């Protein structure tokens, strides 16, 4: 892709191009932050009106049954399942990634305590998204039974770190900062060979890259609906539990939504059969309902097509940045190998923060992650090849003219 | 109130009557279930459009700062605080009651383990809303350190049950089924005299009855925004922690939103100062934003005025049912004494389920709670005295004509 015309030609040939019309895109913006917050599906606004006006306003309390509110966490879970290689009754959309990690990590440790109580180590990466590590730390401190969190500094160190002391390996499939993607199949195999359980965080995977949880035989997973799935700001997360584990697991957030008969009002907790026991409390129905508008767009394509376009976009973005911004101290931190790359591309630059502010001021929205990382997400449902071209040209101009040195772009630690 | 005209006269004299216009009420419905799910404020629909169209659609990721999404859990907490006698920086709107109970109960047990480790008993009522008991059971099982849940069958048994083994008394202020209201001041005093901590569930209190958490010196509280506060179906719950405890408490759901510097991406958890450490993960912003539309209506009145009308409504409802439905096996289970009554009134009837179905079919929406209870909620912001009259007349007719015996109203266990 050497010219803007070539980019436009790629867009004309793109089989996913028509899906861009399913989204309400802000005019004058090139949005490369769908890996942090996806854009609104066109259907979201009308869906919210229907939920507020008809379901809430007219149906009132009856809508728990008549509008299917009670069933939403499981129904949306079933709709999401094919995107991550899961089956029916294996996924619930509920709560947050942090809360779901707590449930699954608790359940995993308890399962392992019965199977092999000497295993007291949770293995993860120091570069994992922090909340995953914080939740493990909070649980370890609460249990106060000698559990430890073992962190590796390099993905290549994971095989050595996962051993006969390991209870659970809690791994994020695609790294939020670098875009590095693990080989889920071989790592799950390795974890199981070591006698441990595999808990995957799919925050930057669901809707972005093909995932086959049942195919690789994983044990647990959590993920996000507000990034590539376009569910809306802070829309509820999801939890997946392999069918073989569901009925043997207990999790401590045993609220009434996980009860076998929530309306029998029994004072004793009795967990639901199956995935239902991973629910806890009443969910935010308006935000939940919008998740469906995002998922519905995926019914018009498949993850293989999305992956093809994702790699084509990140390939071209990396090539163009390296060709047209050469000599500007930008260092690619995202793997070049397709098998190790998610759907975003990140470059380090000593003035990454200021450069990103200058880009945003010109309508090219990526984001900045400490330290030094300019992060650009590519969302094949609505990102065009011409957006790649235009974004790189804007970046080039900002670097060539040193526009990022303007005082208004200086780091103000607004996000610390 | 002996005639419908008297009811209409009371409405004409009602200082809260104009606030009814702040709500989008379904035509042809007398809604007496605001204690389960409040109605939509008129402002909710436009607010959702603005959040989806402008904040999400145009502001995109920038709205976390520019639209104040990051600040929402605390800003809404501050707005809610005056309704429950709390101060600034003491309340967060977040997660669900179940999840918040888990945080606060964990923190309370841990605090007490340091202060007096022999105290291993959580005291509550068998008639408490089940999820409160389930969460305590889940936590006790997870900790596996000899904690027990001691349940009393009668509120009068609480003083004896709270003793020098008690770590926490977890009490729901207004009972979801009977409408019985505890004396929060004297019970908190008694709990503290016994050396224990007081955790209050305000699900049926916030926005319904005056609450003075700081005045009574309580320790912790949780509550709901989707009942009397009209925040929308499943809108996020709230948590309150007395200022004196905040910085000494640790809670295990230590997600990144509770971190001192969430965007520093430090792999080690460090709790925020103050109430912020009781946050965990990213919140559902569309549902969160609607909570404000509900809270804003309360700025136009005060809890004393709401309480006066609430008691006037429940008094008249009880009187009318007992006068006009006499001889129909209805038994009041809600206390007659004002000091012991929340904002709903419940009657037992052996065919309570069928009778409620018949009422709903005629547009009088209350709800049914196992076993045998017809529950009617009175929400002074939008319930009229004439609604009380008309609801009782409909009930009377259904009983007099035995309309509830129609096969379509038979119990189908649809909610078990």
PDB file of C-alpha atoms in Angstrom, chain A residues 24-27 29 31 33 36-41 44-46 48-49 51-53 56-62 64-65 69-70 95-96 98-99 102 106 110 126 129-131 133-139 141-145 149 151 176 226 230-236 250-257 259-270 280-288 290 360 363 365-367 369-370 414-416, chain B residues 24-27 29 31 33 36-41 44-46 48-49 51-53 56-62 64-65 69-70 95-96 98-99 102 106 110 126 129-131 133-139 141-145 149 151 176 226 230-236 250-257 259-270 280-288 290 360 363 365-367 369-370 414-416:
ATOM      1  CA  UNK A  24     -22.907   5.258  14.230  1.00  0.00           C
ATOM      2  CA  UNK A  25     -19.482   6.713  13.536  1.00  0.00           C
ATOM      3  CA  UNK A  26     -18.481  10.201  14.621  1.00  0.00           C
ATOM      4  CA  UNK A  27     -17.817  12.488  11.645  1.00  0.00           C
ATOM      5  CA  UNK A  29     -12.737  11.069  13.403  1.00  0.00           C
ATOM      6  CA  UNK A  31     -11.153   5.892  15.531  1.00  0.00           C
ATOM      7  CA  UNK A  33      -9.335   2.805  19.966  1.00  0.00           C
ATOM      8  CA  UNK A  36     -10.520   0.162  24.584  1.00  0.00           C
ATOM      9  CA  UNK A  37     -14.111   1.209  23.847  1.00  0.00           C
ATOM     10  CA  UNK A  38     -15.955   0.107  20.723  1.00  0.00           C
ATOM     11  CA  UNK A  39     -18.278   2.460  18.827  1.00  0.00           C
ATOM     12  CA  UNK A  40     -22.099   2.436  19.046  1.00  0.00           C
ATOM     13  CA  UNK A  41     -23.940   0.083  16.744  1.00  0.00           C
ATOM     14  CA  UNK A  44     -28.087   0.703  20.116  1.00  0.00           C
ATOM     15  CA  UNK A  45     -30.020   3.941  20.333  1.00  0.00           C
ATOM     16  CA  UNK A  46     -33.373   2.475  19.315  1.00  0.00           C
ATOM     17  CA  UNK A  48     -32.219   1.773  24.549  1.00  0.00           C
ATOM     18  CA  UNK A  49     -35.432   3.638  23.725  1.00  0.00           C
ATOM     19  CA  UNK A  51     -35.918  -0.881  26.826  1.00  0.00           C
ATOM     20  CA  UNK A  52     -36.631   2.387  28.639  1.00  0.00           C
ATOM     21  CA  UNK A  53     -39.926   3.298  26.968  1.00  0.00           C
ATOM     22  CA  UNK A  56     -39.290  -0.521  31.635  1.00  0.00           C
ATOM     23  CA  UNK A  57     -41.977   2.158  31.206  1.00  0.00           C
ATOM     24  CA  UNK A  58     -44.895   0.018  30.046  1.00  0.00           C
ATOM     25  CA  UNK A  59     -43.902  -3.520  31.004  1.00  0.00           C
ATOM     26  CA  UNK A  60     -42.625  -2.381  34.389  1.00  0.00           C
ATOM     27  CA  UNK A  61     -41.878  -5.226  36.803  1.00  0.00           C
ATOM     28  CA  UNK A  62     -43.545  -7.707  34.417  1.00  0.00           C
ATOM     29  CA  UNK A  64     -38.442  -9.519  34.080  1.00  0.00           C
ATOM     30  CA  UNK A  65     -40.510 -12.292  32.528  1.00  0.00           C
ATOM     31  CA  UNK A  69     -34.734  -9.725  31.385  1.00  0.00           C
ATOM     32  CA  UNK A  70     -34.161 -12.715  33.657  1.00  0.00           C
ATOM     33  CA  UNK A  95     -20.677  -8.246  36.284  1.00  0.00           C
ATOM     34  CA  UNK A  96     -17.145  -7.073  35.436  1.00  0.00           C
ATOM     35  CA  UNK A  98     -12.544  -8.214  37.861  1.00  0.00           C
ATOM     36  CA  UNK A  99     -15.549  -9.716  39.660  1.00  0.00           C
ATOM     37  CA  UNK A 102     -12.530 -13.429  41.462  1.00  0.00           C
ATOM     38  CA  UNK A 106     -11.693 -18.766  43.754  1.00  0.00           C
ATOM     39  CA  UNK A 110     -10.869 -24.602  45.654  1.00  0.00           C
ATOM     40  CA  UNK A 126       3.976  -9.087  35.245  1.00  0.00           C
ATOM     41  CA  UNK A 129      -3.466  -6.102  32.680  1.00  0.00           C
ATOM     42  CA  UNK A 130      -3.121  -4.923  36.292  1.00  0.00           C
ATOM     43  CA  UNK A 131      -6.652  -5.668  37.493  1.00  0.00           C
ATOM     44  CA  UNK A 133      -3.040  -9.272  39.167  1.00  0.00           C
ATOM     45  CA  UNK A 134      -4.861  -7.127  41.734  1.00  0.00           C
ATOM     46  CA  UNK A 135      -7.733  -9.594  41.927  1.00  0.00           C
ATOM     47  CA  UNK A 136      -5.314 -12.485  42.441  1.00  0.00           C
ATOM     48  CA  UNK A 137      -3.555 -10.483  45.159  1.00  0.00           C
ATOM     49  CA  UNK A 138      -6.840  -9.653  46.879  1.00  0.00           C
ATOM     50  CA  UNK A 139      -7.939 -13.280  46.844  1.00  0.00           C
ATOM     51  CA  UNK A 141      -4.565 -12.084  50.938  1.00  0.00           C
ATOM     52  CA  UNK A 142      -8.128 -12.952  51.862  1.00  0.00           C
ATOM     53  CA  UNK A 143      -7.524 -16.703  51.857  1.00  0.00           C
ATOM     54  CA  UNK A 144      -4.297 -16.325  53.846  1.00  0.00           C
ATOM     55  CA  UNK A 145      -3.330 -19.938  53.207  1.00  0.00           C
ATOM     56  CA  UNK A 149       1.366 -15.143  42.695  1.00  0.00           C
ATOM     57  CA  UNK A 151       4.915 -13.494  37.716  1.00  0.00           C
ATOM     58  CA  UNK A 176      -3.316  -4.933  26.331  1.00  0.00           C
ATOM     59  CA  UNK A 226     -17.207  -3.094  25.557  1.00  0.00           C
ATOM     60  CA  UNK A 230     -19.157  -2.810  20.870  1.00  0.00           C
ATOM     61  CA  UNK A 231     -21.487  -3.321  23.829  1.00  0.00           C
ATOM     62  CA  UNK A 232     -21.180   0.219  25.188  1.00  0.00           C
ATOM     63  CA  UNK A 233     -19.120   1.910  27.897  1.00  0.00           C
ATOM     64  CA  UNK A 234     -18.606  -0.452  30.803  1.00  0.00           C
ATOM     65  CA  UNK A 235     -21.101  -2.989  29.454  1.00  0.00           C
ATOM     66  CA  UNK A 236     -21.124  -6.206  31.508  1.00  0.00           C
ATOM     67  CA  UNK A 250     -18.301 -23.532  44.072  1.00  0.00           C
ATOM     68  CA  UNK A 251     -17.686 -19.813  43.908  1.00  0.00           C
ATOM     69  CA  UNK A 252     -17.953 -17.469  46.883  1.00  0.00           C
ATOM     70  CA  UNK A 253     -20.012 -14.670  45.294  1.00  0.00           C
ATOM     71  CA  UNK A 254     -23.064 -16.821  45.834  1.00  0.00           C
ATOM     72  CA  UNK A 255     -25.809 -14.270  45.301  1.00  0.00           C
ATOM     73  CA  UNK A 256     -29.429 -15.054  44.569  1.00  0.00           C
ATOM     74  CA  UNK A 257     -29.070 -15.047  40.786  1.00  0.00           C
ATOM     75  CA  UNK A 259     -29.383 -19.960  43.266  1.00  0.00           C
ATOM     76  CA  UNK A 260     -31.255 -22.982  41.928  1.00  0.00           C
ATOM     77  CA  UNK A 261     -34.605 -21.391  42.808  1.00  0.00           C
ATOM     78  CA  UNK A 262     -34.063 -17.671  43.374  1.00  0.00           C
ATOM     79  CA  UNK A 263     -37.735 -16.965  44.049  1.00  0.00           C
ATOM     80  CA  UNK A 264     -38.310 -19.784  46.474  1.00  0.00           C
ATOM     81  CA  UNK A 265     -36.704 -17.443  49.035  1.00  0.00           C
ATOM     82  CA  UNK A 266     -34.969 -20.298  50.794  1.00  0.00           C
ATOM     83  CA  UNK A 267     -32.563 -18.979  53.445  1.00  0.00           C
ATOM     84  CA  UNK A 268     -29.957 -21.595  52.422  1.00  0.00           C
ATOM     85  CA  UNK A 269     -27.922 -21.187  49.260  1.00  0.00           C
ATOM     86  CA  UNK A 270     -28.139 -24.020  46.751  1.00  0.00           C
ATOM     87  CA  UNK A 280     -24.515 -13.308  41.528  1.00  0.00           C
ATOM     88  CA  UNK A 281     -26.796 -10.233  41.645  1.00  0.00           C
ATOM     89  CA  UNK A 282     -29.279  -8.285  39.537  1.00  0.00           C
ATOM     90  CA  UNK A 283     -27.703  -6.977  36.335  1.00  0.00           C
ATOM     91  CA  UNK A 284     -27.974  -3.497  34.741  1.00  0.00           C
ATOM     92  CA  UNK A 285     -30.583  -4.270  32.109  1.00  0.00           C
ATOM     93  CA  UNK A 286     -30.253  -1.163  29.942  1.00  0.00           C
ATOM     94  CA  UNK A 287     -26.497  -1.629  29.547  1.00  0.00           C
ATOM     95  CA  UNK A 288     -26.978  -5.412  29.194  1.00  0.00           C
ATOM     96  CA  UNK A 290     -27.108  -2.892  24.348  1.00  0.00           C
ATOM     97  CA  UNK A 360      -6.281  13.099  19.072  1.00  0.00           C
ATOM     98  CA  UNK A 363      -9.114  13.515  15.058  1.00  0.00           C
ATOM     99  CA  UNK A 365      -7.974   8.635  18.221  1.00  0.00           C
ATOM    100  CA  UNK A 366      -5.687   5.960  19.549  1.00  0.00           C
ATOM    101  CA  UNK A 367      -4.530   5.847  23.130  1.00  0.00           C
ATOM    102  CA  UNK A 369      -0.375   3.418  27.813  1.00  0.00           C
ATOM    103  CA  UNK A 370       2.349   3.865  30.378  1.00  0.00           C
ATOM    104  CA  UNK A 414      -4.400  13.621  33.807  1.00  0.00           C
ATOM    105  CA  UNK A 415      -4.721   9.853  33.784  1.00  0.00           C
ATOM    106  CA  UNK A 416      -2.505   8.854  36.693  1.00  0.00           C
TER     107      UNK A 416
ATOM    108  CA  UNK B  24     -43.284   8.489  32.560  1.00  0.00           C
ATOM    109  CA  UNK B  25     -46.212   6.483  33.898  1.00  0.00           C
ATOM    110  CA  UNK B  26     -47.897   3.747  31.934  1.00  0.00           C
ATOM    111  CA  UNK B  27     -51.511   4.575  31.082  1.00  0.00           C
ATOM    112  CA  UNK B  29     -51.939   1.041  35.340  1.00  0.00           C
ATOM    113  CA  UNK B  31     -48.374   0.719  39.910  1.00  0.00           C
ATOM    114  CA  UNK B  33     -44.500  -2.234  42.882  1.00  0.00           C
ATOM    115  CA  UNK B  36     -39.325  -3.830  43.456  1.00  0.00           C
ATOM    116  CA  UNK B  37     -38.690  -1.713  40.343  1.00  0.00           C
ATOM    117  CA  UNK B  38     -39.311   2.025  40.247  1.00  0.00           C
ATOM    118  CA  UNK B  39     -40.804   3.737  37.196  1.00  0.00           C
ATOM    119  CA  UNK B  40     -38.811   5.704  34.588  1.00  0.00           C
ATOM    120  CA  UNK B  41     -38.199   9.366  35.321  1.00  0.00           C
ATOM    121  CA  UNK B  44     -34.272   8.982  31.644  1.00  0.00           C
ATOM    122  CA  UNK B  45     -35.008   8.566  27.965  1.00  0.00           C
ATOM    123  CA  UNK B  46     -33.281  11.787  26.872  1.00  0.00           C
ATOM    124  CA  UNK B  48     -29.874   7.629  27.550  1.00  0.00           C
ATOM    125  CA  UNK B  49     -29.938   9.261  24.120  1.00  0.00           C
ATOM    126  CA  UNK B  51     -25.077   9.110  26.699  1.00  0.00           C
ATOM    127  CA  UNK B  52     -25.328   6.882  23.627  1.00  0.00           C
ATOM    128  CA  UNK B  53     -25.402   9.550  20.930  1.00  0.00           C
ATOM    129  CA  UNK B  56     -20.402   7.370  23.579  1.00  0.00           C
ATOM    130  CA  UNK B  57     -20.904   8.091  19.874  1.00  0.00           C
ATOM    131  CA  UNK B  58     -19.101  11.416  19.562  1.00  0.00           C
ATOM    132  CA  UNK B  59     -16.944  11.613  22.681  1.00  0.00           C
ATOM    133  CA  UNK B  60     -15.897   7.977  22.337  1.00  0.00           C
ATOM    134  CA  UNK B  61     -13.024   6.969  24.633  1.00  0.00           C
ATOM    135  CA  UNK B  62     -12.480  10.638  25.563  1.00  0.00           C
ATOM    136  CA  UNK B  64     -14.137   8.785  30.390  1.00  0.00           C
ATOM    137  CA  UNK B  65     -12.662  12.187  31.182  1.00  0.00           C
ATOM    138  CA  UNK B  69     -17.623   8.751  33.379  1.00  0.00           C
ATOM    139  CA  UNK B  70     -14.688   8.018  35.682  1.00  0.00           C
ATOM    140  CA  UNK B  95     -21.833  -3.226  41.294  1.00  0.00           C
ATOM    141  CA  UNK B  96     -24.741  -5.056  42.939  1.00  0.00           C
ATOM    142  CA  UNK B  98     -24.664  -8.906  46.606  1.00  0.00           C
ATOM    143  CA  UNK B  99     -21.169  -7.935  45.454  1.00  0.00           C
ATOM    144  CA  UNK B 102     -19.323  -9.404  49.981  1.00  0.00           C
ATOM    145  CA  UNK B 106     -15.178  -9.362  54.149  1.00  0.00           C
ATOM    146  CA  UNK B 110     -11.065  -8.840  58.717  1.00  0.00           C
ATOM    147  CA  UNK B 126     -33.851 -15.853  58.772  1.00  0.00           C
ATOM    148  CA  UNK B 129     -33.700 -11.080  51.860  1.00  0.00           C
ATOM    149  CA  UNK B 130     -32.069 -14.361  50.816  1.00  0.00           C
ATOM    150  CA  UNK B 131     -29.159 -12.959  48.822  1.00  0.00           C
ATOM    151  CA  UNK B 133     -27.732 -14.711  53.696  1.00  0.00           C
ATOM    152  CA  UNK B 134     -26.310 -16.437  50.604  1.00  0.00           C
ATOM    153  CA  UNK B 135     -23.421 -13.973  50.423  1.00  0.00           C
ATOM    154  CA  UNK B 136     -22.625 -14.513  54.097  1.00  0.00           C
ATOM    155  CA  UNK B 137     -22.729 -18.287  53.535  1.00  0.00           C
ATOM    156  CA  UNK B 138     -20.454 -18.039  50.489  1.00  0.00           C
ATOM    157  CA  UNK B 139     -17.939 -15.924  52.371  1.00  0.00           C
ATOM    158  CA  UNK B 141     -17.451 -21.254  53.316  1.00  0.00           C
ATOM    159  CA  UNK B 142     -14.629 -19.591  51.412  1.00  0.00           C
ATOM    160  CA  UNK B 143     -12.836 -18.406  54.557  1.00  0.00           C
ATOM    161  CA  UNK B 144     -13.242 -21.804  56.236  1.00  0.00           C
ATOM    162  CA  UNK B 145     -12.128 -20.403  59.590  1.00  0.00           C
ATOM    163  CA  UNK B 149     -24.172 -17.350  60.529  1.00  0.00           C
ATOM    164  CA  UNK B 151     -30.163 -16.399  62.321  1.00  0.00           C
ATOM    165  CA  UNK B 176     -38.746  -7.036  51.851  1.00  0.00           C
ATOM    166  CA  UNK B 226     -33.660   0.518  41.158  1.00  0.00           C
ATOM    167  CA  UNK B 230     -36.065   4.878  40.175  1.00  0.00           C
ATOM    168  CA  UNK B 231     -32.653   4.231  38.621  1.00  0.00           C
ATOM    169  CA  UNK B 232     -33.847   1.661  36.096  1.00  0.00           C
ATOM    170  CA  UNK B 233     -33.927  -2.147  35.955  1.00  0.00           C
ATOM    171  CA  UNK B 234     -30.885  -3.571  37.686  1.00  0.00           C
ATOM    172  CA  UNK B 235     -29.192  -0.179  37.987  1.00  0.00           C
ATOM    173  CA  UNK B 236     -25.998  -0.335  40.066  1.00  0.00           C
ATOM    174  CA  UNK B 250      -9.161  -3.979  53.081  1.00  0.00           C
ATOM    175  CA  UNK B 251     -11.647  -5.725  50.831  1.00  0.00           C
ATOM    176  CA  UNK B 252     -10.803  -8.674  48.589  1.00  0.00           C
ATOM    177  CA  UNK B 253     -12.453  -7.515  45.348  1.00  0.00           C
ATOM    178  CA  UNK B 254      -9.429  -5.328  44.780  1.00  0.00           C
ATOM    179  CA  UNK B 255      -9.903  -4.446  41.127  1.00  0.00           C
ATOM    180  CA  UNK B 256      -8.226  -1.565  39.327  1.00  0.00           C
ATOM    181  CA  UNK B 257     -10.971   0.967  39.995  1.00  0.00           C
ATOM    182  CA  UNK B 259      -6.403   1.345  43.053  1.00  0.00           C
ATOM    183  CA  UNK B 260      -4.741   4.558  44.129  1.00  0.00           C
ATOM    184  CA  UNK B 261      -3.437   5.146  40.598  1.00  0.00           C
ATOM    185  CA  UNK B 262      -5.374   2.930  38.212  1.00  0.00           C
ATOM    186  CA  UNK B 263      -3.571   4.201  35.119  1.00  0.00           C
ATOM    187  CA  UNK B 264      -0.071   3.901  36.483  1.00  0.00           C
ATOM    188  CA  UNK B 265      -0.393   0.202  35.561  1.00  0.00           C
ATOM    189  CA  UNK B 266       1.563  -0.876  38.618  1.00  0.00           C
ATOM    190  CA  UNK B 267       1.470  -4.667  38.993  1.00  0.00           C
ATOM    191  CA  UNK B 268       1.002  -4.303  42.785  1.00  0.00           C
ATOM    192  CA  UNK B 269      -2.337  -3.316  44.248  1.00  0.00           C
ATOM    193  CA  UNK B 270      -2.370  -0.222  46.431  1.00  0.00           C
ATOM    194  CA  UNK B 280     -13.615  -2.821  41.749  1.00  0.00           C
ATOM    195  CA  UNK B 281     -14.154  -2.894  37.954  1.00  0.00           C
ATOM    196  CA  UNK B 282     -15.492  -0.772  35.094  1.00  0.00           C
ATOM    197  CA  UNK B 283     -19.140   0.147  35.588  1.00  0.00           C
ATOM    198  CA  UNK B 284     -22.043   0.029  33.069  1.00  0.00           C
ATOM    199  CA  UNK B 285     -22.155   3.701  32.156  1.00  0.00           C
ATOM    200  CA  UNK B 286     -25.517   3.831  30.388  1.00  0.00           C
ATOM    201  CA  UNK B 287     -27.312   2.218  33.325  1.00  0.00           C
ATOM    202  CA  UNK B 288     -25.213   4.265  35.784  1.00  0.00           C
ATOM    203  CA  UNK B 290     -29.852   6.833  34.428  1.00  0.00           C
ATOM    204  CA  UNK B 360     -52.275  -7.486  37.594  1.00  0.00           C
ATOM    205  CA  UNK B 363     -53.891  -3.170  35.821  1.00  0.00           C
ATOM    206  CA  UNK B 365     -49.586  -4.099  39.791  1.00  0.00           C
ATOM    207  CA  UNK B 366     -48.276  -5.242  43.137  1.00  0.00           C
ATOM    208  CA  UNK B 367     -46.329  -8.431  43.570  1.00  0.00           C
ATOM    209  CA  UNK B 369     -43.791 -13.157  47.609  1.00  0.00           C
ATOM    210  CA  UNK B 370     -43.603 -16.705  48.858  1.00  0.00           C
ATOM    211  CA  UNK B 414     -43.425 -19.510  36.730  1.00  0.00           C
ATOM    212  CA  UNK B 415     -41.177 -17.755  39.196  1.00  0.00           C
ATOM    213  CA  UNK B 416     -39.619 -20.655  41.073  1.00  0.00           C
TER     214      UNK B 416
END
